[in-house]
Short mmCIF file of C-alpha atoms in Angstrom, two decimals:
data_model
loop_
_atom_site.label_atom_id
_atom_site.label_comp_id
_atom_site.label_asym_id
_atom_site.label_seq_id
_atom_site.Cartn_x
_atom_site.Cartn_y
_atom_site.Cartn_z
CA UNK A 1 0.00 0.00 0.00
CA UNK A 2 2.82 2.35 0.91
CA UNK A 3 4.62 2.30 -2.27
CA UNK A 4 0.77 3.17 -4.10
CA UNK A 5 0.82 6.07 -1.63
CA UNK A 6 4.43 7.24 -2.95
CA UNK A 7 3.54 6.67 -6.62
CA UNK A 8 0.36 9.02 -6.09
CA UNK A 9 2.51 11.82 -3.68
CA UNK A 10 5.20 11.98 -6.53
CA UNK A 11 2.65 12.41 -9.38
CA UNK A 12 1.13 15.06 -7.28
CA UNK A 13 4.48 17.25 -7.70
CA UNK A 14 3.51 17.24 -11.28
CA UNK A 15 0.10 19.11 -10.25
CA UNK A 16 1.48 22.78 -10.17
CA UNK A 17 3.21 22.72 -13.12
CA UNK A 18 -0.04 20.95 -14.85
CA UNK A 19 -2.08 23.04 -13.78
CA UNK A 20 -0.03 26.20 -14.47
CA UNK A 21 0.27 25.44 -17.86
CA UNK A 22 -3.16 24.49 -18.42
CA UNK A 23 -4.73 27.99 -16.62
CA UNK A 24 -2.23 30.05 -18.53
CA UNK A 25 -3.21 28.13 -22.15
CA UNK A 26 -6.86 27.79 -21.68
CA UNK A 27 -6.34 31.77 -21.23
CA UNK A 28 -4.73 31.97 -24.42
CA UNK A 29 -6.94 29.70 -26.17
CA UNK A 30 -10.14 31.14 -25.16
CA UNK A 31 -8.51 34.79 -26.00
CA UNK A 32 -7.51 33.45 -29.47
CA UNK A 33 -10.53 31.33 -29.83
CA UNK A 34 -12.42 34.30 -29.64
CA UNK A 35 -10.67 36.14 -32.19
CA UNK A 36 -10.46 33.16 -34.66
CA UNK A 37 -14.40 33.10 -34.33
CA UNK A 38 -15.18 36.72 -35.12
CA UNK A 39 -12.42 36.49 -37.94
CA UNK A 40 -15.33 33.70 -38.91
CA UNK A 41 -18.56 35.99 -38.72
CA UNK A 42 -16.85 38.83 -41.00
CA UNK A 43 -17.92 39.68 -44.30
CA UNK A 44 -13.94 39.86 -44.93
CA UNK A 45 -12.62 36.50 -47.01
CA UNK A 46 -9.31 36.50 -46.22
CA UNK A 47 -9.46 36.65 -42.33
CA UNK A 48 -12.37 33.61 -43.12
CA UNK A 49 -9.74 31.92 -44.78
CA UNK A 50 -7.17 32.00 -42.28
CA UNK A 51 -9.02 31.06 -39.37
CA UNK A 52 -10.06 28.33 -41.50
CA UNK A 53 -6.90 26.51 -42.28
CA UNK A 54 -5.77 27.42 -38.56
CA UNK A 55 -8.40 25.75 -37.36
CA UNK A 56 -8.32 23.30 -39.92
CA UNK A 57 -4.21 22.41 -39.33
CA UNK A 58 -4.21 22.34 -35.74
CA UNK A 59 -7.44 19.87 -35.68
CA UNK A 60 -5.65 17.74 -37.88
CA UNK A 61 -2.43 16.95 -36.55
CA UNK A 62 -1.56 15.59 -33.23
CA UNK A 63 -0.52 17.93 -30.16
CA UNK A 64 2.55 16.06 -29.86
CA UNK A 65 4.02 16.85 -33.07
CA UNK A 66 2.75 20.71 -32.11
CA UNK A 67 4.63 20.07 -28.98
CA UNK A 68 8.23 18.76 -30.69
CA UNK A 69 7.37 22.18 -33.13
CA UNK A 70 7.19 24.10 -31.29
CA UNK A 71 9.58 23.07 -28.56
CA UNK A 72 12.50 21.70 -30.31
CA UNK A 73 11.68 23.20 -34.84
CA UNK A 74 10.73 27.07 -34.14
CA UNK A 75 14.13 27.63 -32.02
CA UNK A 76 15.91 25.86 -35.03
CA UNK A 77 14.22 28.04 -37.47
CA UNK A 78 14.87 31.19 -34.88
CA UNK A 79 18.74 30.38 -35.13
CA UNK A 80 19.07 31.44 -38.47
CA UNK A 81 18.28 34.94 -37.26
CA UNK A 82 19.86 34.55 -34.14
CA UNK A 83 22.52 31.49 -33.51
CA UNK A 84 22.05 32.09 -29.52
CA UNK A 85 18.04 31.40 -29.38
CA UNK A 86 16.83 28.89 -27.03
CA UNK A 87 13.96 29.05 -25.32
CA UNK A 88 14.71 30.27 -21.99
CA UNK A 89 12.26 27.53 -20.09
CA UNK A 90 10.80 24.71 -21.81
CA UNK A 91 7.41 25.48 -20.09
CA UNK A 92 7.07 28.86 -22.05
CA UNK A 93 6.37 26.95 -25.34
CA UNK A 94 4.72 24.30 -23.65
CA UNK A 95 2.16 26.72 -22.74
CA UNK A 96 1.89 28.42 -26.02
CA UNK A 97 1.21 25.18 -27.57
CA UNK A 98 -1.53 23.94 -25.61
CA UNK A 99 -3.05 27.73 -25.52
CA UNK A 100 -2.65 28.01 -29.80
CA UNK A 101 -4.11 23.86 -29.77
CA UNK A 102 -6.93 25.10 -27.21
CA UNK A 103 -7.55 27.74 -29.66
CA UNK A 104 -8.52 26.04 -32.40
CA UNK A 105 -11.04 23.99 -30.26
CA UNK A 106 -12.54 27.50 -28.59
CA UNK A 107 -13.10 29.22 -31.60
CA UNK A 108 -15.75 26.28 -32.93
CA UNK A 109 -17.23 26.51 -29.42
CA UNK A 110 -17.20 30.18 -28.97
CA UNK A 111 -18.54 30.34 -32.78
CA UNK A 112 -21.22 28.16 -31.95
CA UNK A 113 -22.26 29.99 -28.66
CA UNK A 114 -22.43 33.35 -30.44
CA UNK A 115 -24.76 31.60 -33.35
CA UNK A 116 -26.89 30.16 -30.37
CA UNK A 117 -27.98 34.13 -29.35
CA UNK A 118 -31.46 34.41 -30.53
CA UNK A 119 -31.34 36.43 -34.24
CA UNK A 120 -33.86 39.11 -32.55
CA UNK A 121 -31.39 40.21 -29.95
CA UNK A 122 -28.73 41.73 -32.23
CA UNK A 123 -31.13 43.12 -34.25
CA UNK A 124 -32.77 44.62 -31.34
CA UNK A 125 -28.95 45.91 -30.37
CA UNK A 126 -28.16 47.36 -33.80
CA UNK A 127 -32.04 48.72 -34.06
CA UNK A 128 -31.19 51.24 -30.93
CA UNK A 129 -28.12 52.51 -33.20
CA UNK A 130 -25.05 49.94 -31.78
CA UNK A 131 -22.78 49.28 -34.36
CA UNK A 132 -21.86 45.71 -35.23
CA UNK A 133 -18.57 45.75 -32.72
CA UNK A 134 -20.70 47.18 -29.71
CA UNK A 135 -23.50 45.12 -29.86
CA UNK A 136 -21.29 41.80 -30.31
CA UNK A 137 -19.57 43.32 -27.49
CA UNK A 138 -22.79 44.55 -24.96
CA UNK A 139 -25.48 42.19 -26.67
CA UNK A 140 -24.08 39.22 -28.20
CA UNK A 141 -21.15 37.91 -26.11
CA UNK A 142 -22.30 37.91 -23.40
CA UNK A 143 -24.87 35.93 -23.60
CA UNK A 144 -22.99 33.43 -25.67
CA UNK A 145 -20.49 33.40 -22.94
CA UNK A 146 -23.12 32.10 -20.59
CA UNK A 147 -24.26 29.04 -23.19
CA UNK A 148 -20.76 27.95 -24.12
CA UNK A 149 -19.16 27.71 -20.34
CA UNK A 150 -19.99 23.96 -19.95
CA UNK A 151 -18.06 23.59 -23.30
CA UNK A 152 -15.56 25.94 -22.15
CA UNK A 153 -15.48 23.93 -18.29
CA UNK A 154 -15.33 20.53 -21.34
CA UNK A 155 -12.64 21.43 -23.33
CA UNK A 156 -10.40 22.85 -19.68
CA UNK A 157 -10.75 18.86 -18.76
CA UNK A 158 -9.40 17.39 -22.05
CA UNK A 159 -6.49 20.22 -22.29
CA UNK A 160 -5.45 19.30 -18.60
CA UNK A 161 -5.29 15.56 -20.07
CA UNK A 162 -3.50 16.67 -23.30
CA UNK A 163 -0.84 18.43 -21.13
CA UNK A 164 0.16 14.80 -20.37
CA UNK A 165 2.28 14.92 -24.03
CA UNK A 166 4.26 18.00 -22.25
CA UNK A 167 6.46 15.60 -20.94
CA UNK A 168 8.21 14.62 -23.96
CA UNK A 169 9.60 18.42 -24.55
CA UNK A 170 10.98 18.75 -21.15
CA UNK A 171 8.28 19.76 -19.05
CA UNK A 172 7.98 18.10 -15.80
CA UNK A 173 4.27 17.83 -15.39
CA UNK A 174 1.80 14.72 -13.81
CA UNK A 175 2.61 11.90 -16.45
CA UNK A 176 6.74 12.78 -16.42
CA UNK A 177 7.08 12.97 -12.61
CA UNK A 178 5.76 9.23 -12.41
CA UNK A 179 7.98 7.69 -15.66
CA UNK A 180 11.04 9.67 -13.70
CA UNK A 181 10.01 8.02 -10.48
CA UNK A 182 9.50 4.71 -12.19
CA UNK A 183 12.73 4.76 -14.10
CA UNK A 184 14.48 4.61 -10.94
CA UNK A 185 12.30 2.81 -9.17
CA UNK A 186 10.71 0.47 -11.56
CA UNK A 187 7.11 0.03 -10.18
CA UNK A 188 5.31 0.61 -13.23
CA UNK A 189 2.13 -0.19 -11.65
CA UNK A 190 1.70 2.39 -8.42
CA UNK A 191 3.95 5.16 -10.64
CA UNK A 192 1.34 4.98 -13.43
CA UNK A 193 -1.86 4.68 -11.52
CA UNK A 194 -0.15 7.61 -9.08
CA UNK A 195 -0.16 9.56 -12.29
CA UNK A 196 -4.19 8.48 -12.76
CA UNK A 197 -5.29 9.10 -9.62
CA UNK A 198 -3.58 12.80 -9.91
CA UNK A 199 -5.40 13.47 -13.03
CA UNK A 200 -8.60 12.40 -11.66
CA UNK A 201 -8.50 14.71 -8.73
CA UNK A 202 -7.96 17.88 -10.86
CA UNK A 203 -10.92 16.79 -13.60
CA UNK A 204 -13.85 14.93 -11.35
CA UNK A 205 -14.22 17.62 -9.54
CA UNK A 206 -14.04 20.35 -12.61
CA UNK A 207 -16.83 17.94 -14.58
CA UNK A 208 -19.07 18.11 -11.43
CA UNK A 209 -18.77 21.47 -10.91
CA UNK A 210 -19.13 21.87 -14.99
CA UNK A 211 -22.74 19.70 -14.47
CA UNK A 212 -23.88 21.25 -11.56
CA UNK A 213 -23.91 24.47 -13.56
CA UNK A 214 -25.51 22.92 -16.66
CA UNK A 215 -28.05 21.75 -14.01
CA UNK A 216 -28.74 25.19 -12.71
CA UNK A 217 -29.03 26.86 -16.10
CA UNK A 218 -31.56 24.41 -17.25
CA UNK A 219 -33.53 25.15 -14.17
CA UNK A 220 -33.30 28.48 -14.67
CA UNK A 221 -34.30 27.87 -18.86
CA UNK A 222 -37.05 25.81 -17.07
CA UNK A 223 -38.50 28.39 -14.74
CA UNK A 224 -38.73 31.08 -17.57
CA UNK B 1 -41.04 62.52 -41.55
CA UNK B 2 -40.08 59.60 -43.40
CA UNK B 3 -40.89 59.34 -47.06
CA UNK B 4 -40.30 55.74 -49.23
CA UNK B 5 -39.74 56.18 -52.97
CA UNK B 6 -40.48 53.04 -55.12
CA UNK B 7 -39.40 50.65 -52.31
CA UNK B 8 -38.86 46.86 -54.08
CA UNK B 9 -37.50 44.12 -51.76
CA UNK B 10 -36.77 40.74 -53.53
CA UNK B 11 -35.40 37.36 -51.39
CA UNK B 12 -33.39 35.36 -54.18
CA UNK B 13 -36.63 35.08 -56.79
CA UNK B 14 -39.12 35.89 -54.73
CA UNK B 15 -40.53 39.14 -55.17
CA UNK B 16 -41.51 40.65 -51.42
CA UNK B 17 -42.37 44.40 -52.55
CA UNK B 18 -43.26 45.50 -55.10
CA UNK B 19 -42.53 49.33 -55.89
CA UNK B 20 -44.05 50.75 -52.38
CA UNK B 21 -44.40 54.72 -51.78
CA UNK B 22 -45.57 56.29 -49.18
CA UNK B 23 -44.96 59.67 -46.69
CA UNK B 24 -45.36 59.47 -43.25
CA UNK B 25 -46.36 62.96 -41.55
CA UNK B 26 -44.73 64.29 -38.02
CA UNK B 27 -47.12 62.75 -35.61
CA UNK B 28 -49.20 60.72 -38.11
CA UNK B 29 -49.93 57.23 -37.42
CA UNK B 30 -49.36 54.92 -40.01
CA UNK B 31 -51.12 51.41 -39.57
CA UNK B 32 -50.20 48.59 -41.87
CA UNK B 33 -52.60 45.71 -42.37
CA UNK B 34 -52.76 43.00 -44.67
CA UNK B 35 -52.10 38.59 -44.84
CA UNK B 36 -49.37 37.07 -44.10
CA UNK B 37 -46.35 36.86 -46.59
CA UNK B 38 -48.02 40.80 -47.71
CA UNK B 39 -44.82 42.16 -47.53
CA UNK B 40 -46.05 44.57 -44.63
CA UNK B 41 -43.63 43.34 -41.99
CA UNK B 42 -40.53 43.50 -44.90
CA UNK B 43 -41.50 47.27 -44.96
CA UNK B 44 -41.00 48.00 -41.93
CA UNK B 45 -37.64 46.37 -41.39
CA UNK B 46 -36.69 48.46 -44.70
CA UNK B 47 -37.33 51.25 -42.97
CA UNK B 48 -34.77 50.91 -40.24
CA UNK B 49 -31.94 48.46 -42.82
CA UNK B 50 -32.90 45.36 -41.02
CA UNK B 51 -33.21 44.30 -44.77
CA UNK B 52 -31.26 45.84 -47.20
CA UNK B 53 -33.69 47.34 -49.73
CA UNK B 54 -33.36 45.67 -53.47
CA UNK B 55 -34.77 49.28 -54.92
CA UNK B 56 -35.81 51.84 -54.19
CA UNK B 57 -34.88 54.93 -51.17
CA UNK B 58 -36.02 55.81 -48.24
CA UNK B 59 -35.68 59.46 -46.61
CA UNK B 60 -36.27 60.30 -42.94
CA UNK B 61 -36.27 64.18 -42.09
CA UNK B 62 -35.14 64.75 -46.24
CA UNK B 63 -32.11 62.68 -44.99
CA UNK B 64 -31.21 59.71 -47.13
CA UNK B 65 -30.77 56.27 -45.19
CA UNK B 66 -27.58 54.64 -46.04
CA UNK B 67 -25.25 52.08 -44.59
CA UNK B 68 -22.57 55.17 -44.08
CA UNK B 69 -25.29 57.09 -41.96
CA UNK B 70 -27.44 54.09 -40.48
CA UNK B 71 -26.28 53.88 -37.03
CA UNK B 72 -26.88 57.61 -36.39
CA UNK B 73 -30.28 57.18 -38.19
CA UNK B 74 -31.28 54.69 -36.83
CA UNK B 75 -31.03 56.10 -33.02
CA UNK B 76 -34.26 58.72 -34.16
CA UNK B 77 -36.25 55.54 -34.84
CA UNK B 78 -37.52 53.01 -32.05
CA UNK B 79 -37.94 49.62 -33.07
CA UNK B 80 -40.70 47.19 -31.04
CA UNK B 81 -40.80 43.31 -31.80
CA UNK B 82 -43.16 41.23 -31.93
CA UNK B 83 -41.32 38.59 -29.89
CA UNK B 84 -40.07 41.57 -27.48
CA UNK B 85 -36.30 40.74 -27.79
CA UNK B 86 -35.30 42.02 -24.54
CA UNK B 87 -31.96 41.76 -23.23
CA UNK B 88 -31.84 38.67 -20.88
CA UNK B 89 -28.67 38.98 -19.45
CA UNK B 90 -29.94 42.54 -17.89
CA UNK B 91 -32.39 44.03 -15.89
CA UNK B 92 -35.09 46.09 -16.99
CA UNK B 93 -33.46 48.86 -15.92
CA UNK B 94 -30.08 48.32 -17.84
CA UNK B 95 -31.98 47.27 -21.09
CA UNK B 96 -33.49 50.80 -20.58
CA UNK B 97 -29.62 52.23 -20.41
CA UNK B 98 -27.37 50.55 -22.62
CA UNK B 99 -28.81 52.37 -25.88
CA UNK B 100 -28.45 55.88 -24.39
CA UNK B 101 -25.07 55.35 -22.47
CA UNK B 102 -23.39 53.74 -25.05
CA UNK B 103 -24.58 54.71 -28.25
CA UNK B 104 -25.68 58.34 -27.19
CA UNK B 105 -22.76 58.61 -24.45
CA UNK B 106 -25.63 60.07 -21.71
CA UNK B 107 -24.71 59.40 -17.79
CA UNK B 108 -25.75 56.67 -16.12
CA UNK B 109 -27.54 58.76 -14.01
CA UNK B 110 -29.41 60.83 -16.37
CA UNK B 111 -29.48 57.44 -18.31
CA UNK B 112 -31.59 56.19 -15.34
CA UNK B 113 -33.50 59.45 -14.18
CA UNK B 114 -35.12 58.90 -17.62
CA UNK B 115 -35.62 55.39 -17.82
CA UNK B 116 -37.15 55.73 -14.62
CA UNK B 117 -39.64 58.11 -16.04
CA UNK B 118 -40.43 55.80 -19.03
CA UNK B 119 -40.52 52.75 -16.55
CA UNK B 120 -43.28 54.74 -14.94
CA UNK B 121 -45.35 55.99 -18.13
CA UNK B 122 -45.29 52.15 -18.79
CA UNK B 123 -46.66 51.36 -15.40
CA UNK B 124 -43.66 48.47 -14.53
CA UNK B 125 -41.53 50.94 -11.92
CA UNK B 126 -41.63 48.39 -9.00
CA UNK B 127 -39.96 45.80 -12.10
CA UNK B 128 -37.01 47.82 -12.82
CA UNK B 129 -34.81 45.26 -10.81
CA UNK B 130 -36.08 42.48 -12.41
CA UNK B 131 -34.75 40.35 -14.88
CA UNK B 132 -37.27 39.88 -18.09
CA UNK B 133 -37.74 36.58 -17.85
CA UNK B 134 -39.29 36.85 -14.58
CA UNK B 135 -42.02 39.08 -16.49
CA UNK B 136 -44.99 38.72 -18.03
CA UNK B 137 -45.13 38.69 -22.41
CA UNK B 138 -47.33 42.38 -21.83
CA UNK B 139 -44.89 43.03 -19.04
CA UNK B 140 -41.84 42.34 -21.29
CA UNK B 141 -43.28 44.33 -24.51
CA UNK B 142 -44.30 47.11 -22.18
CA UNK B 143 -40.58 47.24 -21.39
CA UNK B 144 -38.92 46.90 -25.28
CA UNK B 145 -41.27 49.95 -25.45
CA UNK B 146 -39.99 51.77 -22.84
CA UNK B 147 -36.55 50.81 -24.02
CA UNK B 148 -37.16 52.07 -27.55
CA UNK B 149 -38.04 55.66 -25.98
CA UNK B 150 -35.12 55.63 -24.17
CA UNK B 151 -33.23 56.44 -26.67
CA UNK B 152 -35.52 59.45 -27.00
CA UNK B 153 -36.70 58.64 -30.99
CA UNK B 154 -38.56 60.63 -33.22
CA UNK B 155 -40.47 57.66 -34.90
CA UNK B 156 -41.82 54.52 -33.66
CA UNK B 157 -41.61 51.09 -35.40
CA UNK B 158 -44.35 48.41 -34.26
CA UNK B 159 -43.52 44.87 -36.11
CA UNK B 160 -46.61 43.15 -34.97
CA UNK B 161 -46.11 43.44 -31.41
CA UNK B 162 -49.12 42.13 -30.15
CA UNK B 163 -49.02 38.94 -31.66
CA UNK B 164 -47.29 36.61 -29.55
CA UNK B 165 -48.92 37.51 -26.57
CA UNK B 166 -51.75 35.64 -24.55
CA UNK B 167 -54.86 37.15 -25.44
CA UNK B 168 -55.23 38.92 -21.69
CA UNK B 169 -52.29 40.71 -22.34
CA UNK B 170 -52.61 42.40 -25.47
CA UNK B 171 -54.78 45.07 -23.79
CA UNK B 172 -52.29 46.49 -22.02
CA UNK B 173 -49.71 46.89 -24.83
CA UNK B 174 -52.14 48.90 -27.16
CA UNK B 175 -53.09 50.93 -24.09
CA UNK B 176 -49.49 52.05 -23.71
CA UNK B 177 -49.15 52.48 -27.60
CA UNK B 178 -52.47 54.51 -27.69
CA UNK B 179 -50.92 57.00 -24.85
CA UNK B 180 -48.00 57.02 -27.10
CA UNK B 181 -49.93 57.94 -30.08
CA UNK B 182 -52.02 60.49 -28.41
CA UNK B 183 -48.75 62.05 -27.21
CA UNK B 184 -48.20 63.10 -30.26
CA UNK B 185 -45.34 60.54 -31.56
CA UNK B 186 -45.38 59.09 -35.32
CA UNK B 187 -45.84 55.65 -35.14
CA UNK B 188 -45.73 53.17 -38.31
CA UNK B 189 -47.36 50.53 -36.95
CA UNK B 190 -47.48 46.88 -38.92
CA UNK B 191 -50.52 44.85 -36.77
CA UNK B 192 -54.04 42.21 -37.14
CA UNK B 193 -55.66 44.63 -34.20
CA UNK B 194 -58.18 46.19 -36.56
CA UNK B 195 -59.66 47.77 -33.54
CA UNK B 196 -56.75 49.47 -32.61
CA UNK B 197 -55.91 50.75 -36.33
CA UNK B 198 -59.59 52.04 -36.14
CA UNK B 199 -59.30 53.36 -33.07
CA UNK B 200 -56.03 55.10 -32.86
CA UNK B 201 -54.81 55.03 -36.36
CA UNK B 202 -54.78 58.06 -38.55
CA UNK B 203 -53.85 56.19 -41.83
CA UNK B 204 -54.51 52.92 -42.74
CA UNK B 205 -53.05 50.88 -45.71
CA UNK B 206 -53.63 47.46 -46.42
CA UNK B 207 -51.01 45.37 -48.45
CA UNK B 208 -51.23 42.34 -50.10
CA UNK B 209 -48.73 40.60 -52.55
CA UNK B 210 -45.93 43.05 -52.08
CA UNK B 211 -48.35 45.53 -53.23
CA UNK B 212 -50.78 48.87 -51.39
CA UNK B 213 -54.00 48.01 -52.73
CA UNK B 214 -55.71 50.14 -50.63
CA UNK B 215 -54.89 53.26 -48.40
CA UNK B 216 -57.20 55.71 -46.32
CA UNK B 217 -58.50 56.50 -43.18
CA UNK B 218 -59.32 53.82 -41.17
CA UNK B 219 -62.96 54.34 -41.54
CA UNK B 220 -62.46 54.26 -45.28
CA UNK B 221 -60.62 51.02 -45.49
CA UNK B 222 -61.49 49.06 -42.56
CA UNK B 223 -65.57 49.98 -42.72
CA UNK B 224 -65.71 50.53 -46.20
CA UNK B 225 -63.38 48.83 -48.51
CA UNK B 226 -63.59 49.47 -52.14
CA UNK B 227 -61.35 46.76 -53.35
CA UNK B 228 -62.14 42.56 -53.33
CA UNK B 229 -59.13 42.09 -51.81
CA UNK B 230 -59.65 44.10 -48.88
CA UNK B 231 -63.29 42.69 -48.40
CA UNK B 232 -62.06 39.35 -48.58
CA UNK B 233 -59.25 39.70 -46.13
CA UNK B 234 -61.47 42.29 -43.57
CA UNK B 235 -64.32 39.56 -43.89
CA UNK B 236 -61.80 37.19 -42.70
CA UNK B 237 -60.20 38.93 -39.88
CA UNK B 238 -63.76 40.50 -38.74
CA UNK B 239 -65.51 37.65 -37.38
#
């Protein structure tokens, strides 16, 4: 039993650092998100187009190759400009990758959120003289904010799991604190289900608290 | 006060309008009757760009609507749905003050002194706390009424706004719309309450197939129509 307790304490080291990483990209992602999807409601084609093949590229390859990318190819390509580049911590593009991934999933949510607000209300905004910008802004967003934050509390969950490939670019996170312990150790068993168990007590929680709030709203959608 | 030259609104091949003019007078009011699929509700949202015209201009004060202008032009002209389209993520009270803060850059305060005033002329004061879903369908038009004037307009849009609300209710939405009317505002007003357009309005036209057929007072149209068309549809309506 003992050695299942040290396999879960050591994976919990990896908690900070996972959940640093995870905040900080889920910030980026739901900024960038948010951007890609109103570069998809414009009238203009080419910022259509390029949030199109972002969204498009990132959906369609792995994280992990993102990961090596960015981690180990960008500072290659950076050294032609400057032979000294490295990245100063690994975690920095560790976080930019899961925040540009994240992105790519947010802007479909966000996108559908803002097409779930009811046709009437930006017409209502624009009819008392809002531009397009302020009433997206005032009117629209909000609201849309509101119907995707289950999505939103959804897609937190699987990026905290997909932080789990940070461990092959350097970053000492859940997964890597248990294959260091069980490289020395070898107790494949409690290192690995150490690393589970850690997991599970950052996302059960997050998925109740994501239902409970699903359950609230539909009460509240009920009661109207 | 507004004035529509040879209006034409097609979707794709469907024809909508077909070549509409009319003048609105300061403080006329302007009721539009007619079926379903007339065209009468397309008007209307012509008048304030909710649909981009196919043909045709429209002038408010002389002043030619067009997508440079819109926003400001669109602040003299209060717009009531039928299906209220209140803000739900604010109270009554800020769906009263987000038009004049932000697009008129008015104080909150002042911003509230008058919404206050409106809340009041309305009769839902004690509501202004509320959230709308937590009122009533008259309740809630009562309120996109009040939050058109807020923004202190010099005509009124009605798109059928007494049609998706429970019979006991529509009452109290043309009572507020009559004291509007006898205040003097112009109203255009697109409805199926003939005894309201009797009653209150000074004009009536009645449209069918993208078309006026017939225009007068409401006496003259609605008690004695001299076109098939408008029997038919009056002997429908007038049960």
């Amino acid at each position: 039993m003992e050695i299942y307790i040290k396999g879960f304490l050591i994976a919990c080291k990896g908690i900070p650092t996972t959940v640093w990483v995870s905040l900080l990209a889920i910030i980026i992602g739901a900024a960038l998100g948010l951007l890609l999807a109103l570069f998809r409601q414009t009238n203009n084609k080419i910022l259509q187009v390029i949030a199109k093949i972002y969204v498009d590229v990132v959906r369609g390859t792995p994280m992990l190759a993102q990961a090596l990318i960015m981690a180990y190819g960008i500072p290659q390509l950076l050294q032609i400009a400057n032979p000294a580049f490295k990245w100063p911590n690994m975690v920095i593009p560790a976080i930019m990758v899961c925040g540009f991934n994240s992105a790519a999933y947010m802007s479909e949510v966000i996108r559908s959120g803002i097409q779930a607000v009811d046709k009437g209300q930006m017409e209502a905004a624009r009819s008392l003289g809002m531009s397009h910008g302020m009433a997206m802004r005032l009117i629209i967003i909000p609201q849309a904010i509101r119907i995707i934050l289950p999505a939103f509390g959804n897609e937190f969950v699987t990026l905290i799991k997909e932080t789990s490939v940070l461990g092959y670019v350097g970053v000492v996170e859940i997964l890597r604190q248990g294959q260091l312990w069980n490289a020395s150790a070898f107790q494949p068993f409690p290192a690995y289900i150490g690393v589970a168990l850690a997991y599970m007590i950052l996302t059960i929680p997050l998925s109740k608290f994501i239902n409970g709030y699903e359950r609230k709203m539909a009460k509240k959608e009920a009661a109207a | 006060m507004i004035e529509i030259k040879n209006l034409n609104k097609s979707f794709g091949s469907l024809k909508v309008l077909k070549g509409i003019n009319q003048n609105v007078k300061e403080g006329e009011v302007l009721c539009i009757v007619g079926p379903s699929g007339s065209g009468k509700s397309t008007m209307l949202r012509c008048i304030n760009r909710l649909e981009e015209p196919t043909e045709g201009d429209i002038y408010i004060d002389g002043e030619l609507i067009t997508q440079d202008n819109l926003d400001k032009i669109r602040t003299k002209m209060g717009t009531v749905f039928q299906s209220f389209n209140l803000f739900p993520h604010m109270t009554v009270l800020a769906n009263l003050t987000v038009g004049p803060t932000n697009v008129k850059g008015i104080s909150k305060e002042d911003a509230e002194k008058t919404a206050m005033e409106l809340l009041k002329r309305v009769g839902l004061t004690e509501k202004a706390l509320e959230f709308p879903r937590n009122l009533s369908g008259g309740q809630q038009q009562r309120v996109a009424i009040a939050r058109a004037l807020a923004m202190n307009p010099e005509v009124m849009l009605f798109d059928e706004p007494t049609s998706a609300l429970d019979p006991e209710m529509v009452g109290e939405v043309l009572d507020v719309m009559k004291d509007l009317a006898n205040s003097g505002m112009t109203m255009v007003v697109v409805t199926h309450e003939m005894g309201f357009a009797k009653e209150v309005g000074d004009r009536v036209i009645f449209m069918d197939e993208g078309v006026v057929v017939e225009e007068g007072t409401p006496d003259e149209v609605l008690n004695h129509p001299k076109m098939d068309r408008t029997k038919d549809f009056l002997s429908k309506v007038l049960v």
